[in-house]
Amino acid sequence: MASPNGAEDFDNSLLSYEKLDRASPDLWPEQRKSSFFRSPITNSPPKWMAELEIEDIEMLKELGSLTTANLMEKVKGLQNLGYQLGLEESREMTRGKFLNILERPKK
């Protein structure tokens, strides 16, 4: 049977009494404000989104509307498809090797 103070003793055993010296610039560099986070708010779409086609945007909307379980099923399907393509490629490469179509021309 666990003692009532067992959890408290365990929590205390996890505490660290180490004092961190914040004087070292190598360990604790000065915090600088980055212009990356101060970008002006614009109505134009982000650069990465400007290159998307309508089908890509529709696919993003479709994936965004899926539940977690449905999204996991979609990911599993893509993994299975990738695996099947890898097997097919392996068979075709083996076939090409046996047919000597991948040989480099002799000089």
GROMACS .gro file of N, CA, C and O in nm:
model
  428
    1MET      N    1   0.085  -0.118   0.000
    1MET     CA    2   0.000   0.000   0.000
    1MET      C    3   0.088   0.123   0.000
    1MET      O    4   0.186   0.132   0.073
    2ALA      N    5   0.057   0.221  -0.083
    2ALA     CA    6   0.138   0.341  -0.095
    2ALA      C    7   0.110   0.434   0.021
    2ALA      O    8  -0.002   0.446   0.068
    3SER      N    9   0.215   0.499   0.066
    3SER     CA   10   0.198   0.595   0.176
    3SER      C   11   0.135   0.722   0.123
    3SER      O   12   0.150   0.756   0.006
    4PRO      N   13   0.063   0.797   0.210
    4PRO     CA   14  -0.001   0.919   0.163
    4PRO      C   15   0.101   1.024   0.118
    4PRO      O   16   0.071   1.108   0.036
    5ASN      N   17   0.220   1.018   0.171
    5ASN     CA   18   0.323   1.115   0.134
    5ASN      C   19   0.409   1.065   0.018
    5ASN      O   20   0.503   1.132  -0.021
    6GLY      N   21   0.377   0.949  -0.036
    6GLY     CA   22   0.457   0.891  -0.144
    6GLY      C   23   0.462   0.980  -0.266
    6GLY      O   24   0.568   0.999  -0.326
    7ALA      N   25   0.350   1.036  -0.307
    7ALA     CA   26   0.346   1.122  -0.424
    7ALA      C   27   0.423   1.250  -0.398
    7ALA      O   28   0.494   1.300  -0.485
    8GLU      N   29   0.411   1.303  -0.277
    8GLU     CA   30   0.483   1.425  -0.242
    8GLU      C   31   0.634   1.401  -0.240
    8GLU      O   32   0.711   1.482  -0.289
    9ASP      N   33   0.675   1.285  -0.185
    9ASP     CA   34   0.817   1.251  -0.184
    9ASP      C   35   0.869   1.235  -0.326
    9ASP      O   36   0.981   1.278  -0.358
   10PHE      N   37   0.789   1.174  -0.412
   10PHE     CA   38   0.829   1.156  -0.551
   10PHE      C   39   0.845   1.292  -0.620
   10PHE      O   40   0.941   1.317  -0.691
   11ASP      N   41   0.747   1.383  -0.597
   11ASP     CA   42   0.755   1.517  -0.656
   11ASP      C   43   0.880   1.590  -0.608
   11ASP      O   44   0.948   1.657  -0.685
   12ASN      N   45   0.909   1.579  -0.480
   12ASN     CA   46   1.028   1.645  -0.425
   12ASN      C   47   1.156   1.585  -0.482
   12ASN      O   48   1.256   1.656  -0.496
   13SER      N   49   1.156   1.457  -0.514
   13SER     CA   50   1.276   1.396  -0.570
   13SER      C   51   1.304   1.446  -0.712
   13SER      O   52   1.415   1.436  -0.761
   14LEU      N   53   1.202   1.500  -0.777
   14LEU     CA   54   1.219   1.551  -0.913
   14LEU      C   55   1.266   1.696  -0.917
   14LEU      O   56   1.305   1.744  -1.023
   15LEU      N   57   1.263   1.765  -0.806
   15LEU     CA   58   1.303   1.905  -0.802
   15LEU      C   59   1.453   1.919  -0.823
   15LEU      O   60   1.533   1.837  -0.776
   16SER      N   61   1.491   2.023  -0.890
   16SER     CA   62   1.632   2.054  -0.911
   16SER      C   63   1.664   2.184  -0.839
   16SER      O   64   1.594   2.283  -0.854
   17TYR      N   65   1.769   2.181  -0.761
   17TYR     CA   66   1.809   2.300  -0.687
   17TYR      C   67   1.928   2.368  -0.752
   17TYR      O   68   1.995   2.450  -0.691
   18GLU      N   69   1.953   2.334  -0.878
   18GLU     CA   70   2.065   2.392  -0.950
   18GLU      C   71   2.037   2.539  -0.978
   18GLU      O   72   1.926   2.577  -1.018
   19LYS      N   73   2.136   2.623  -0.957
   19LYS     CA   74   2.124   2.766  -0.984
   19LYS      C   75   2.183   2.793  -1.122
   19LYS      O   76   2.297   2.759  -1.149
   20LEU      N   77   2.105   2.850  -1.209
   20LEU     CA   78   2.151   2.881  -1.344
   20LEU      C   79   2.205   3.023  -1.347
   20LEU      O   80   2.136   3.116  -1.308
   21ASP      N   81   2.328   3.036  -1.395
   21ASP     CA   82   2.390   3.167  -1.404
   21ASP      C   83   2.351   3.229  -1.537
   21ASP      O   84   2.389   3.183  -1.643
   22ARG      N   85   2.274   3.334  -1.533
   22ARG     CA   86   2.226   3.398  -1.656
   22ARG      C   87   2.325   3.502  -1.708
   22ARG      O   88   2.295   3.575  -1.801
   23ALA      N   89   2.444   3.509  -1.650
   23ALA     CA   90   2.542   3.608  -1.693
   23ALA      C   91   2.613   3.567  -1.822
   23ALA      O   92   2.670   3.649  -1.890
   24SER      N   93   2.611   3.441  -1.857
   24SER     CA   94   2.683   3.394  -1.974
   24SER      C   95   2.605   3.426  -2.102
   24SER      O   96   2.495   3.379  -2.121
   25PRO      N   97   2.666   3.505  -2.193
   25PRO     CA   98   2.596   3.536  -2.319
   25PRO      C   99   2.588   3.415  -2.410
   25PRO      O  100   2.503   3.409  -2.498
   26ASP      N  101   2.677   3.316  -2.390
   26ASP     CA  102   2.670   3.196  -2.473
   26ASP      C  103   2.550   3.110  -2.436
   26ASP      O  104   2.484   3.053  -2.522
   27LEU      N  105   2.524   3.100  -2.307
   27LEU     CA  106   2.412   3.017  -2.263
   27LEU      C  107   2.279   3.090  -2.275
   27LEU      O  108   2.177   3.030  -2.304
   28TRP      N  109   2.280   3.221  -2.249
   28TRP     CA  110   2.157   3.298  -2.248
   28TRP      C  111   2.176   3.421  -2.337
   28TRP      O  112   2.200   3.530  -2.290
   29PRO      N  113   2.168   3.405  -2.469
   29PRO     CA  114   2.190   3.520  -2.556
   29PRO      C  115   2.083   3.625  -2.534
   29PRO      O  116   1.972   3.596  -2.491
   30GLU      N  117   2.120   3.746  -2.567
   30GLU     CA  118   2.028   3.859  -2.551
   30GLU      C  119   1.908   3.840  -2.642
   30GLU      O  120   1.920   3.802  -2.758
   31GLN      N  121   1.792   3.863  -2.588
   31GLN     CA  122   1.670   3.850  -2.667
   31GLN      C  123   1.659   3.970  -2.761
   31GLN      O  124   1.665   4.084  -2.718
   32ARG      N  125   1.645   3.942  -2.889
   32ARG     CA  126   1.634   4.049  -2.988
   32ARG      C  127   1.498   4.040  -3.054
   32ARG      O  128   1.450   3.933  -3.083
   33LYS      N  129   1.443   4.153  -3.080
   33LYS     CA  130   1.317   4.157  -3.152
   33LYS      C  131   1.346   4.135  -3.300
   33LYS      O  132   1.427   4.204  -3.358
   34SER      N  133   1.283   4.039  -3.357
   34SER     CA  134   1.305   4.007  -3.497
   34SER      C  135   1.201   4.077  -3.583
   34SER      O  136   1.084   4.087  -3.547
   35SER      N  137   1.245   4.127  -3.696
   35SER     CA  138   1.151   4.190  -3.788
   35SER      C  139   1.057   4.086  -3.850
   35SER      O  140   0.955   4.120  -3.905
   36PHE      N  141   1.097   3.957  -3.839
   36PHE     CA  142   1.013   3.850  -3.891
   36PHE      C  143   0.875   3.851  -3.825
   36PHE      O  144   0.775   3.827  -3.889
   37PHE      N  145   0.871   3.879  -3.696
   37PHE     CA  146   0.745   3.876  -3.622
   37PHE      C  147   0.670   4.007  -3.630
   37PHE      O  148   0.558   4.016  -3.585
   38ARG      N  149   0.730   4.110  -3.686
   38ARG     CA  150   0.664   4.239  -3.694
   38ARG      C  151   0.622   4.271  -3.836
   38ARG      O  152   0.624   4.386  -3.877
   39SER      N  153   0.584   4.171  -3.911
   39SER     CA  154   0.544   4.196  -4.049
   39SER      C  155   0.408   4.266  -4.050
   39SER      O  156   0.321   4.237  -3.968
   40PRO      N  157   0.390   4.357  -4.142
   40PRO     CA  158   0.262   4.428  -4.148
   40PRO      C  159   0.150   4.333  -4.193
   40PRO      O  160   0.172   4.241  -4.269
   41ILE      N  161   0.033   4.361  -4.145
   41ILE     CA  162  -0.083   4.279  -4.181
   41ILE      C  163  -0.134   4.328  -4.316
   41ILE      O  164  -0.162   4.446  -4.335
   42THR      N  165  -0.142   4.236  -4.409
   42THR     CA  166  -0.191   4.271  -4.543
   42THR      C  167  -0.306   4.177  -4.579
   42THR      O  168  -0.323   4.073  -4.520
   43ASN      N  169  -0.380   4.217  -4.678
   43ASN     CA  170  -0.491   4.134  -4.724
   43ASN      C  171  -0.448   4.036  -4.831
   43ASN      O  172  -0.526   3.952  -4.873
   44SER      N  173  -0.324   4.047  -4.879
   44SER     CA  174  -0.278   3.955  -4.983
   44SER      C  175  -0.243   3.820  -4.920
   44SER      O  176  -0.200   3.814  -4.805
   45PRO      N  177  -0.260   3.713  -4.995
   45PRO     CA  178  -0.231   3.580  -4.941
   45PRO      C  179  -0.080   3.564  -4.921
   45PRO      O  180   0.000   3.633  -4.985
   46PRO      N  181  -0.040   3.474  -4.832
   46PRO     CA  182   0.103   3.449  -4.811
   46PRO      C  183   0.168   3.401  -4.941
   46PRO      O  184   0.102   3.350  -5.031
   47LYS      N  185   0.302   3.417  -4.948
   47LYS     CA  186   0.375   3.382  -5.069
   47LYS      C  187   0.356   3.235  -5.107
   47LYS      O  188   0.338   3.201  -5.222
   48TRP      N  189   0.357   3.146  -5.005
   48TRP     CA  190   0.343   3.004  -5.035
   48TRP      C  191   0.206   2.971  -5.092
   48TRP      O  192   0.190   2.879  -5.170
   49MET      N  193   0.107   3.051  -5.054
   49MET     CA  194  -0.028   3.023  -5.100
   49MET      C  195  -0.054   3.080  -5.241
   49MET      O  196  -0.141   3.032  -5.313
   50ALA      N  197   0.026   3.178  -5.281
   50ALA     CA  198   0.008   3.240  -5.412
   50ALA      C  199   0.041   3.141  -5.524
   50ALA      O  200  -0.010   3.154  -5.634
   51GLU      N  201   0.125   3.042  -5.495
   51GLU     CA  202   0.165   2.945  -5.596
   51GLU      C  203   0.068   2.828  -5.608
   51GLU      O  204   0.086   2.742  -5.695
   52LEU      N  205  -0.032   2.822  -5.522
   52LEU     CA  206  -0.127   2.710  -5.524
   52LEU      C  207  -0.231   2.730  -5.634
   52LEU      O  208  -0.272   2.841  -5.663
   53GLU      N  209  -0.271   2.619  -5.692
   53GLU     CA  210  -0.377   2.622  -5.791
   53GLU      C  211  -0.510   2.597  -5.721
   53GLU      O  212  -0.515   2.560  -5.603
   54ILE      N  213  -0.618   2.614  -5.791
   54ILE     CA  214  -0.752   2.599  -5.732
   54ILE      C  215  -0.771   2.459  -5.677
   54ILE      O  216  -0.826   2.441  -5.568
   55GLU      N  217  -0.721   2.358  -5.749
   55GLU     CA  218  -0.734   2.220  -5.702
   55GLU      C  219  -0.660   2.199  -5.570
   55GLU      O  220  -0.706   2.125  -5.482
   56ASP      N  221  -0.544   2.263  -5.557
   56ASP     CA  222  -0.467   2.252  -5.434
   56ASP      C  223  -0.542   2.312  -5.315
   56ASP      O  224  -0.546   2.254  -5.206
   57ILE      N  225  -0.603   2.427  -5.338
   57ILE     CA  226  -0.679   2.493  -5.231
   57ILE      C  227  -0.799   2.409  -5.192
   57ILE      O  228  -0.830   2.394  -5.073
   58GLU      N  229  -0.867   2.350  -5.291
   58GLU     CA  230  -0.981   2.263  -5.262
   58GLU      C  231  -0.937   2.142  -5.180
   58GLU      O  232  -1.007   2.100  -5.087
   59MET      N  233  -0.820   2.086  -5.213
   59MET     CA  234  -0.768   1.971  -5.139
   59MET      C  235  -0.736   2.012  -4.995
   59MET      O  236  -0.766   1.937  -4.901
   60LEU      N  237  -0.680   2.130  -4.975
   60LEU     CA  238  -0.652   2.178  -4.839
   60LEU      C  239  -0.781   2.194  -4.760
   60LEU      O  240  -0.787   2.158  -4.642
   61LYS      N  241  -0.883   2.248  -4.823
   61LYS     CA  242  -1.012   2.264  -4.755
   61LYS      C  243  -1.072   2.129  -4.719
   61LYS      O  244  -1.126   2.112  -4.610
   62GLU      N  245  -1.061   2.035  -4.813
   62GLU     CA  246  -1.115   1.900  -4.788
   62GLU      C  247  -1.042   1.834  -4.671
   62GLU      O  248  -1.105   1.778  -4.581
   63LEU      N  249  -0.909   1.841  -4.672
   63LEU     CA  250  -0.831   1.780  -4.563
   63LEU      C  251  -0.857   1.850  -4.431
   63LEU      O  252  -0.859   1.786  -4.325
   64GLY      N  253  -0.877   1.980  -4.435
   64GLY     CA  254  -0.905   2.055  -4.313
   64GLY      C  255  -1.040   2.023  -4.253
   64GLY      O  256  -1.061   2.041  -4.133
   65SER      N  257  -1.132   1.976  -4.333
   65SER     CA  258  -1.266   1.946  -4.283
   65SER      C  259  -1.278   1.802  -4.230
   65SER      O  260  -1.380   1.767  -4.172
   66LEU      N  261  -1.175   1.719  -4.250
   66LEU     CA  262  -1.181   1.580  -4.205
   66LEU      C  263  -1.167   1.570  -4.053
   66LEU      O  264  -1.098   1.650  -3.991
   67THR      N  265  -1.231   1.469  -3.997
   67THR     CA  266  -1.211   1.440  -3.855
   67THR      C  267  -1.075   1.375  -3.838
   67THR      O  268  -1.011   1.334  -3.936
   68THR      N  269  -1.031   1.363  -3.715
   68THR     CA  270  -0.900   1.302  -3.689
   68THR      C  271  -0.894   1.159  -3.741
   68THR      O  272  -0.797   1.120  -3.805
   69ALA      N  273  -0.999   1.083  -3.718
   69ALA     CA  274  -1.002   0.944  -3.764
   69ALA      C  275  -0.997   0.937  -3.916
   69ALA      O  276  -0.924   0.855  -3.974
   70ASN      N  277  -1.074   1.024  -3.983
   70ASN     CA  278  -1.075   1.024  -4.129
   70ASN      C  279  -0.940   1.069  -4.185
   70ASN      O  280  -0.893   1.016  -4.286
   71LEU      N  281  -0.877   1.165  -4.118
   71LEU     CA  282  -0.746   1.211  -4.162
   71LEU      C  283  -0.642   1.100  -4.147
   71LEU      O  284  -0.557   1.081  -4.234
   72MET      N  285  -0.651   1.024  -4.038
   72MET     CA  286  -0.559   0.912  -4.017
   72MET      C  287  -0.580   0.805  -4.125
   72MET      O  288  -0.484   0.746  -4.174
   73GLU      N  289  -0.704   0.780  -4.162
   73GLU     CA  290  -0.732   0.685  -4.269
   73GLU      C  291  -0.672   0.733  -4.402
   73GLU      O  292  -0.617   0.654  -4.478
   74LYS      N  293  -0.684   0.862  -4.427
   74LYS     CA  294  -0.626   0.920  -4.549
   74LYS      C  295  -0.474   0.903  -4.549
   74LYS      O  296  -0.415   0.865  -4.651
   75VAL      N  297  -0.410   0.929  -4.435
   75VAL     CA  298  -0.265   0.914  -4.423
   75VAL      C  299  -0.224   0.769  -4.443
   75VAL      O  300  -0.128   0.739  -4.515
   76LYS      N  301  -0.299   0.676  -4.381
   76LYS     CA  302  -0.269   0.533  -4.399
   76LYS      C  303  -0.282   0.492  -4.546
   76LYS      O  304  -0.202   0.415  -4.598
   77GLY      N  305  -0.385   0.544  -4.613
   77GLY     CA  306  -0.402   0.515  -4.754
   77GLY      C  307  -0.285   0.565  -4.837
   77GLY      O  308  -0.237   0.496  -4.928
   78LEU      N  309  -0.236   0.686  -4.805
   78LEU     CA  310  -0.121   0.740  -4.877
   78LEU      C  311   0.005   0.660  -4.850
   78LEU      O  312   0.086   0.638  -4.940
   79GLN      N  313   0.021   0.615  -4.725
   79GLN     CA  314   0.136   0.531  -4.692
   79GLN      C  315   0.131   0.399  -4.768
   79GLN      O  316   0.232   0.353  -4.821
   80ASN      N  317   0.014   0.338  -4.772
   80ASN     CA  318  -0.002   0.212  -4.846
   80ASN      C  319   0.025   0.233  -4.995
   80ASN      O  320   0.090   0.149  -5.059
   81LEU      N  321  -0.023   0.344  -5.050
   81LEU     CA  322   0.001   0.374  -5.191
   81LEU      C  323   0.150   0.391  -5.216
   81LEU      O  324   0.204   0.339  -5.314
   82GLY      N  325   0.218   0.462  -5.128
   82GLY     CA  326   0.362   0.481  -5.142
   82GLY      C  327   0.437   0.350  -5.135
   82GLY      O  328   0.531   0.325  -5.212
   83TYR      N  329   0.394   0.262  -5.046
   83TYR     CA  330   0.457   0.131  -5.033
   83TYR      C  331   0.437   0.049  -5.160
   83TYR      O  332   0.529  -0.013  -5.212
   84GLN      N  333   0.313   0.049  -5.212
   84GLN     CA  334   0.283  -0.025  -5.334
   84GLN      C  335   0.364   0.028  -5.453
   84GLN      O  336   0.415  -0.049  -5.534
   85LEU      N  337   0.379   0.161  -5.460
   85LEU     CA  338   0.459   0.219  -5.568
   85LEU      C  339   0.605   0.178  -5.555
   85LEU      O  340   0.672   0.153  -5.655
   86GLY      N  341   0.655   0.172  -5.432
   86GLY     CA  342   0.792   0.128  -5.409
   86GLY      C  343   0.813  -0.016  -5.453
   86GLY      O  344   0.916  -0.049  -5.514
   87LEU      N  345   0.716  -0.102  -5.422
   87LEU     CA  346   0.726  -0.242  -5.466
   87LEU      C  347   0.724  -0.253  -5.618
   87LEU      O  348   0.802  -0.328  -5.677
   88GLU      N  349   0.636  -0.176  -5.680
   88GLU     CA  350   0.627  -0.179  -5.826
   88GLU      C  351   0.755  -0.128  -5.890
   88GLU      O  352   0.806  -0.186  -5.987
   89GLU      N  353   0.812  -0.021  -5.833
   89GLU     CA  354   0.937   0.031  -5.886
   89GLU      C  355   1.049  -0.071  -5.870
   89GLU      O  356   1.132  -0.089  -5.960
   90SER      N  357   1.052  -0.139  -5.758
   90SER     CA  358   1.154  -0.242  -5.735
   90SER      C  359   1.143  -0.354  -5.838
   90SER      O  360   1.244  -0.399  -5.893
   91ARG      N  361   1.020  -0.396  -5.866
   91ARG     CA  362   0.999  -0.501  -5.968
   91ARG      C  363   1.046  -0.454  -6.105
   91ARG      O  364   1.112  -0.528  -6.178
   92GLU      N  365   1.014  -0.329  -6.139
   92GLU     CA  366   1.051  -0.277  -6.270
   92GLU      C  367   1.203  -0.260  -6.282
   92GLU      O  368   1.261  -0.285  -6.388
   93MET      N  369   1.268  -0.217  -6.174
   93MET     CA  370   1.413  -0.204  -6.177
   93MET      C  371   1.479  -0.341  -6.191
   93MET      O  372   1.577  -0.356  -6.265
   94THR      N  373   1.426  -0.441  -6.121
   94THR     CA  374   1.479  -0.577  -6.133
   94THR      C  375   1.460  -0.628  -6.274
   94THR      O  376   1.550  -0.688  -6.334
   95ARG      N  377   1.344  -0.603  -6.330
   95ARG     CA  378   1.314  -0.644  -6.467
   95ARG      C  379   1.410  -0.577  -6.566
   95ARG      O  380   1.464  -0.641  -6.657
   96GLY      N  381   1.433  -0.447  -6.546
   96GLY     CA  382   1.526  -0.375  -6.632
   96GLY      C  383   1.668  -0.428  -6.621
   96GLY      O  384   1.742  -0.434  -6.719
   97LYS      N  385   1.706  -0.468  -6.501
   97LYS     CA  386   1.839  -0.525  -6.480
   97LYS      C  387   1.854  -0.656  -6.557
   97LYS      O  388   1.955  -0.681  -6.624
   98PHE      N  389   1.752  -0.741  -6.548
   98PHE     CA  390   1.758  -0.870  -6.618
   98PHE      C  391   1.754  -0.855  -6.770
   98PHE      O  392   1.810  -0.935  -6.844
   99LEU      N  393   1.687  -0.751  -6.817
   99LEU     CA  394   1.678  -0.727  -6.961
   99LEU      C  395   1.797  -0.646  -7.013
   99LEU      O  396   1.805  -0.617  -7.132
  100ASN      N  397   1.887  -0.607  -6.923
  100ASN     CA  398   2.006  -0.528  -6.957
  100ASN      C  399   1.973  -0.396  -7.026
  100ASN      O  400   2.046  -0.352  -7.114
  101ILE      N  401   1.864  -0.334  -6.988
  101ILE     CA  402   1.830  -0.204  -7.047
  101ILE      C  403   1.888  -0.089  -6.967
  101ILE      O  404   1.883   0.024  -7.009
  102LEU      N  405   1.941  -0.118  -6.851
  102LEU     CA  406   1.999  -0.014  -6.766
  102LEU      C  407   2.151  -0.009  -6.776
  102LEU      O  408   2.215   0.065  -6.704
  103GLU      N  409   2.206  -0.086  -6.867
  103GLU     CA  410   2.350  -0.089  -6.884
  103GLU      C  411   2.399   0.040  -6.946
  103GLU      O  412   2.334   0.097  -7.033
  104ARG      N  413   2.516   0.084  -6.902
  104ARG     CA  414   2.577   0.203  -6.962
  104ARG      C  415   2.643   0.161  -7.093
  104ARG      O  416   2.698   0.053  -7.104
  105PRO      N  417   2.634   0.249  -7.191
  105PRO     CA  418   2.700   0.215  -7.319
  105PRO      C  419   2.851   0.208  -7.302
  105PRO      O  420   2.910   0.289  -7.231
  106LYS      N  421   2.912   0.109  -7.364
  106LYS     CA  422   3.056   0.091  -7.355
  106LYS      C  423   3.124   0.187  -7.451
  106LYS      O  424   3.079   0.209  -7.562
  107LYS      N  425   3.234   0.244  -7.404
  107LYS     CA  426   3.307   0.341  -7.486
  107LYS      C  427   3.414   0.275  -7.567
  107LYS      O  428   3.471   0.179  -7.545
   0.00000   0.00000   0.00000
